[in-house]
mmCIF file of C-alpha atoms in Angstrom:
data_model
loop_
_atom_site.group_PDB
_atom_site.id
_atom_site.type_symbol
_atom_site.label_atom_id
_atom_site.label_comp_id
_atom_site.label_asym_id
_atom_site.label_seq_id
_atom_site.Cartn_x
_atom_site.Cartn_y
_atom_site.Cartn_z
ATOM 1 C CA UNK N 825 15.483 187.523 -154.578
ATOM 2 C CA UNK N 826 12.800 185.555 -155.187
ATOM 3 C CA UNK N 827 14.824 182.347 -152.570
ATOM 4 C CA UNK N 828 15.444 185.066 -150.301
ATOM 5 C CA UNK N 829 11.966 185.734 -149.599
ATOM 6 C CA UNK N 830 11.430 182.360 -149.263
ATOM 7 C CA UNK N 831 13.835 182.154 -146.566
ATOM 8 C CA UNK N 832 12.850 185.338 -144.641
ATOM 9 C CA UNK N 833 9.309 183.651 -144.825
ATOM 10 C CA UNK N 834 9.889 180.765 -143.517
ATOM 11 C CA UNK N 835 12.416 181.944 -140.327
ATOM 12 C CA UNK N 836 10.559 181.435 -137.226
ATOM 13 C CA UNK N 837 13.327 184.723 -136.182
ATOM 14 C CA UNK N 838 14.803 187.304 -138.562
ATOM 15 C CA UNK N 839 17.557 186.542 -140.820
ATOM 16 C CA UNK N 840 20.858 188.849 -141.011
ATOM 17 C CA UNK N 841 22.049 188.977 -144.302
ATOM 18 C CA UNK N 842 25.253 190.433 -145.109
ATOM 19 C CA UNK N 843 26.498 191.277 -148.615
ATOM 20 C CA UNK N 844 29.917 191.845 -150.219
ATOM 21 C CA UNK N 845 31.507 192.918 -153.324
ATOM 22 C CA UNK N 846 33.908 190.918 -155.856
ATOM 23 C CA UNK N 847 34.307 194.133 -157.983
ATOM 24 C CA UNK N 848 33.560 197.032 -159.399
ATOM 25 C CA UNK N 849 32.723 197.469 -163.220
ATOM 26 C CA UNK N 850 35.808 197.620 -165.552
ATOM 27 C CA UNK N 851 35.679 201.134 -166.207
ATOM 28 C CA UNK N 852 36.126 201.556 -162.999
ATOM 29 C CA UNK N 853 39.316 199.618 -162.016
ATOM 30 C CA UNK N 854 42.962 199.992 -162.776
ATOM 31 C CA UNK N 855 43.740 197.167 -165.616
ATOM 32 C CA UNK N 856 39.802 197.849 -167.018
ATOM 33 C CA UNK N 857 38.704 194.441 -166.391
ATOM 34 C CA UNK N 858 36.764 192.749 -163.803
ATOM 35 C CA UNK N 859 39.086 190.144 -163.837
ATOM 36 C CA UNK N 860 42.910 189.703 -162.497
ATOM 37 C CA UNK N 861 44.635 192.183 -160.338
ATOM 38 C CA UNK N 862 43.737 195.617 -160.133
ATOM 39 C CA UNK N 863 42.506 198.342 -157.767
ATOM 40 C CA UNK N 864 39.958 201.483 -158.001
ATOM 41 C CA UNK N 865 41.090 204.288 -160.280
ATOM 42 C CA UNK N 866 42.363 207.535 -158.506
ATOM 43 C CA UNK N 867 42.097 207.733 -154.550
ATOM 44 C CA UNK N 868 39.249 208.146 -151.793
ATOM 45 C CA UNK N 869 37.339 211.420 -152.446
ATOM 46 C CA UNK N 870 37.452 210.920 -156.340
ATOM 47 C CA UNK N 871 34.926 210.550 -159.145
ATOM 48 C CA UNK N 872 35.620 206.279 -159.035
ATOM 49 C CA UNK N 873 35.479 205.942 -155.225
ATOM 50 C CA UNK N 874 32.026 208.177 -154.997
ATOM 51 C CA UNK N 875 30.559 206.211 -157.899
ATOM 52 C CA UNK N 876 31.919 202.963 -156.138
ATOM 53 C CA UNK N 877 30.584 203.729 -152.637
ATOM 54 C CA UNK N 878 26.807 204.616 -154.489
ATOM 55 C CA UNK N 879 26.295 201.208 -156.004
ATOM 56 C CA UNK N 880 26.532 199.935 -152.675
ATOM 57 C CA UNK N 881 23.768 202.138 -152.166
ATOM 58 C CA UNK N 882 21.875 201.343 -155.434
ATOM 59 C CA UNK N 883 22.934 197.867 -154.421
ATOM 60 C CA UNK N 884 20.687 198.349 -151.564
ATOM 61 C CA UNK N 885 18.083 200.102 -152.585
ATOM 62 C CA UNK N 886 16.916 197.881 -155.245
ATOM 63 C CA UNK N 887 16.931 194.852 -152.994
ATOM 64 C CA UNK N 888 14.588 197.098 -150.498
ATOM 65 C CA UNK N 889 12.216 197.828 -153.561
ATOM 66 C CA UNK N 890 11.931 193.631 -152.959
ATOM 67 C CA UNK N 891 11.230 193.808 -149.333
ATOM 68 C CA UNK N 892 14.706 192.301 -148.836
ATOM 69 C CA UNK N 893 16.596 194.547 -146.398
ATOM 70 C CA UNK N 894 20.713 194.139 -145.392
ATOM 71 C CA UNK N 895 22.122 193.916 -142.046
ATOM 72 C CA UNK N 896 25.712 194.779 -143.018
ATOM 73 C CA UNK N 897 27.933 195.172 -145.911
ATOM 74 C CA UNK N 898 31.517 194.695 -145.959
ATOM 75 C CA UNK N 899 33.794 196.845 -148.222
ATOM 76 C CA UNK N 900 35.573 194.626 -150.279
ATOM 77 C CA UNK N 901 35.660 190.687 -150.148
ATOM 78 C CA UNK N 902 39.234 189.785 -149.941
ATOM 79 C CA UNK N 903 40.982 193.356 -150.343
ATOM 80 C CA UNK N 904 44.561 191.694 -150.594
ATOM 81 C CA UNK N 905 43.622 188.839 -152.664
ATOM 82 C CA UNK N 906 43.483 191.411 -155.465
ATOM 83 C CA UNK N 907 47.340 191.655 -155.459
ATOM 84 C CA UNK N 908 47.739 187.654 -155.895
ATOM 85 C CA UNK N 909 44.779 186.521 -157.746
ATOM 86 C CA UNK N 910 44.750 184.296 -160.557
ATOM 87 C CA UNK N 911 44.292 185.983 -163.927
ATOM 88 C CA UNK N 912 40.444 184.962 -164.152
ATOM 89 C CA UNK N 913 39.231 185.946 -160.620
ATOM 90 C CA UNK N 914 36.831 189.125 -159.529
ATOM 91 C CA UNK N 915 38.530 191.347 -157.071
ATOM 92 C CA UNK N 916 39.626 194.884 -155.942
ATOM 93 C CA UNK N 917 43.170 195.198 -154.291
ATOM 94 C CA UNK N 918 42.721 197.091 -151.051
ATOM 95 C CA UNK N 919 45.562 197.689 -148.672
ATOM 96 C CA UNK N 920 44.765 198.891 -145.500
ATOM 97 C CA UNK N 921 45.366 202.465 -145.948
ATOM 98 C CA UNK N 922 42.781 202.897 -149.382
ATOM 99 C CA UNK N 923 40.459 201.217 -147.390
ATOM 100 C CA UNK N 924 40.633 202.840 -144.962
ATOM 101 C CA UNK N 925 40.388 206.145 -146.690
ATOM 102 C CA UNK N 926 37.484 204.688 -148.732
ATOM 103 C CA UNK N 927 35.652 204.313 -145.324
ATOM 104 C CA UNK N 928 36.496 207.717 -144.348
ATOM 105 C CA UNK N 929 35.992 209.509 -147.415
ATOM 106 C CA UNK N 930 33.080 207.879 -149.695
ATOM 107 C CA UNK N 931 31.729 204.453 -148.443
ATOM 108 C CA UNK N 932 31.094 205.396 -144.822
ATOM 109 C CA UNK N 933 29.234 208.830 -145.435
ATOM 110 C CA UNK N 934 27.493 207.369 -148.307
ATOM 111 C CA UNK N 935 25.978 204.489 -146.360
ATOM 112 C CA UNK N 936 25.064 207.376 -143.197
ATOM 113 C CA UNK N 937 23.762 209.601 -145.230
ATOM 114 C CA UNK N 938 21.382 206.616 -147.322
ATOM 115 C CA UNK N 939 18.041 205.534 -145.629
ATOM 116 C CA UNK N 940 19.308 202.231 -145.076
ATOM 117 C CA UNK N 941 20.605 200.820 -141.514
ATOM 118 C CA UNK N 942 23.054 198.435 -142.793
ATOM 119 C CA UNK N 943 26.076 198.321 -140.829
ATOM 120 C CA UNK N 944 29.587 198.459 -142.142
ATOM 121 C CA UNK N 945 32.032 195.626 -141.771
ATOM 122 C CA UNK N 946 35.774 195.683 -142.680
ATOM 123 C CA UNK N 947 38.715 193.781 -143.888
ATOM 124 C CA UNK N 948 36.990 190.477 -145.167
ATOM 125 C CA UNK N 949 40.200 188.761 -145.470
ATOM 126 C CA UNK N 950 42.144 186.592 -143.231
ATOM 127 C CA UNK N 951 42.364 187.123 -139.542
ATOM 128 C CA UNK N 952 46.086 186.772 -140.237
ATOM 129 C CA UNK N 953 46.021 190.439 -141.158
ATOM 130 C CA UNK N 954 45.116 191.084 -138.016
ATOM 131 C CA UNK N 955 45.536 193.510 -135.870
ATOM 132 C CA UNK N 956 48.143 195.723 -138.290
ATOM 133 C CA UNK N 957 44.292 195.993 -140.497
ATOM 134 C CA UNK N 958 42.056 196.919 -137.674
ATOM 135 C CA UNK N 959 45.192 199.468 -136.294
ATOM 136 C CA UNK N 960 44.823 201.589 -139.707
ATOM 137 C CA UNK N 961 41.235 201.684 -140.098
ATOM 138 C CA UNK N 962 40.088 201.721 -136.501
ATOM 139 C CA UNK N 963 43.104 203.940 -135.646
ATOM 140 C CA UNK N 964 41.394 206.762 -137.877
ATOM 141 C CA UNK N 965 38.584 208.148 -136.044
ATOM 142 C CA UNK N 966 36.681 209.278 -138.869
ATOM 143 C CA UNK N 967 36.204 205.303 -140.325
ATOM 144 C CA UNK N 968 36.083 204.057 -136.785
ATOM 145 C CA UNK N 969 33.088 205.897 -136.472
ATOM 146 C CA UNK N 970 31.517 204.166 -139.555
ATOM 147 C CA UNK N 971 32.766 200.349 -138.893
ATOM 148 C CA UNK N 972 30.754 198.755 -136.950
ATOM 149 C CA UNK N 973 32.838 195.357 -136.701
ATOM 150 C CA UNK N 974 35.248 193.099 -138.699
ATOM 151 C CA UNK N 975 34.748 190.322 -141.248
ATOM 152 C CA UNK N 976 37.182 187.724 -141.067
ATOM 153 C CA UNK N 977 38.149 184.426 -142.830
ATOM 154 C CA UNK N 978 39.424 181.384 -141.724
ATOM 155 C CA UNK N 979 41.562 179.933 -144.530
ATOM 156 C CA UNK N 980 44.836 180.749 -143.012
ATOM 157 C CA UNK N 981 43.835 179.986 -139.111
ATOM 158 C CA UNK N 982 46.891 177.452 -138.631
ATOM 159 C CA UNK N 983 49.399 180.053 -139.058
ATOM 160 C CA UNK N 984 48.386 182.519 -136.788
ATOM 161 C CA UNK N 985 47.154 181.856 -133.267
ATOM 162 C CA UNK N 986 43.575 183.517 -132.335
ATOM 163 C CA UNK N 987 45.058 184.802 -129.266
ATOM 164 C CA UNK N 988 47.501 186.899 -131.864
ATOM 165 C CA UNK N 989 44.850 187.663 -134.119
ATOM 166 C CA UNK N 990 41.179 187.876 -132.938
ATOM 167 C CA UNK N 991 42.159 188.273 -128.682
ATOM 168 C CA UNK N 992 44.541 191.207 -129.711
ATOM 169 C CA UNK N 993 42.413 192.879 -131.896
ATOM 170 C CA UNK N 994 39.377 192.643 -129.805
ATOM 171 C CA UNK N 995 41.678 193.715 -126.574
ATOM 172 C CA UNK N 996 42.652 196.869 -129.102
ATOM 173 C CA UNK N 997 38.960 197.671 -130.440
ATOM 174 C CA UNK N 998 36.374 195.968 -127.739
ATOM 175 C CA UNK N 999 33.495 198.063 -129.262
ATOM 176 C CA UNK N 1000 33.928 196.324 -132.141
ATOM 177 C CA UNK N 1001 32.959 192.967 -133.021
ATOM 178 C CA UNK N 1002 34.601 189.997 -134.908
ATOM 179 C CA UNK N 1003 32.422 187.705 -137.416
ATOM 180 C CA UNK N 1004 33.395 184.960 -139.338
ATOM 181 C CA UNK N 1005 32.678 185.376 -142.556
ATOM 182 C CA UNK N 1006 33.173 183.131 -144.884
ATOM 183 C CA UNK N 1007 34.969 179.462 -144.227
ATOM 184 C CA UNK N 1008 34.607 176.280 -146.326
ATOM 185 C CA UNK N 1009 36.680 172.926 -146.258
ATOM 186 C CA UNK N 1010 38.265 171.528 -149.202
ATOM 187 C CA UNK N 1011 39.799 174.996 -150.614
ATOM 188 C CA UNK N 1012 43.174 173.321 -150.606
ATOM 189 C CA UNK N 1013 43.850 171.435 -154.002
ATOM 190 C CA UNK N 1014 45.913 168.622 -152.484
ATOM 191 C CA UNK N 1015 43.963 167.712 -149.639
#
């Protein structure tokens, strides 16, 4: 907190932060760790997704207590990397469905009904999911109306062209943007 006001002091223009989650607490996942694969106990509209969707909220809130404010949030950081994750990594397994329900049902109102104006991004994965992702969570009106655009990574650019990928999701969903998200070189052991 203390860097980020740093930062926001310094910027001659406003800074857009985004944030986005590794996990949830244990007792709140599948295999009751924070580590390795697992997913969100229950469905959307239960006890876990409720509590899940209001530490976004808390997340938020406590940040604005240090004059540190969020322009969007994405739902989960790597939904599908939760299925193939080493044994030691942080993640929730999301298909497109649950998170798409999780939109719809607890994350979306939560974040509408909150005093916050943080936007909601989705997928946070690789644009190679794309457009079958943005088809079942944009294709439901209800967590259309909540998504304001769609995080995407770059890892996996090479295997699927952009015209494929970003040109036929954006043709699909127009009032909805694409951001890259998160990129870095070197994530390749061999190279």
């Amino acid at each position: 907190i203390p860097l980020l006001n740093r930062a926001l002091a310094m910027s001659k223009r406003p800074l857009l932060l985004f944030a986005s989650p590794w996990t949830a607490p244990a007792w709140m996942r599948s295999n009751g760790d924070v580590r390795g694969k697992g997913t969100l106990k229950g469905k959307a509209g239960d006890k876990y997704h409720k509590t899940w969707a209001n530490y976004f909220i808390k997340f938020l809130d406590e940040y604005a207590k240090h004059n540190v404010t969020f322009w969007a949030v994405t739902a989960q950081n790597e939904p599908l990397a939760g299925l193939f994750t080493p044994p030691q990594a942080p993640t929730i397994a999301f298909t497109a469905a649950q998170q798409r329900d999780f939109i719809a049902q607890d994350l979306g109102p939560a974040l509408a009904r909150s005093p916050h104006r943080t936007r909601l991004l989705m997928l946070d994965d690789q644009r190679i999911h794309l457009p079958h992702w943005a088809k079942v969570v944009l294709g439901n009106a209800t967590a259309a109306r909540y998504v304001a655009g769609l995080a995407v990574h770059w890892y996996l650019d090479a295997i699927v062209p952009p015209g494929c990928s970003l040109e036929a999701t954006h043709k699909l969903f127009p009032d909805h943007f694409l951001l890259y998200t998160e990129a870095c070189t070197g994530f390749f052991m061999f190279r």
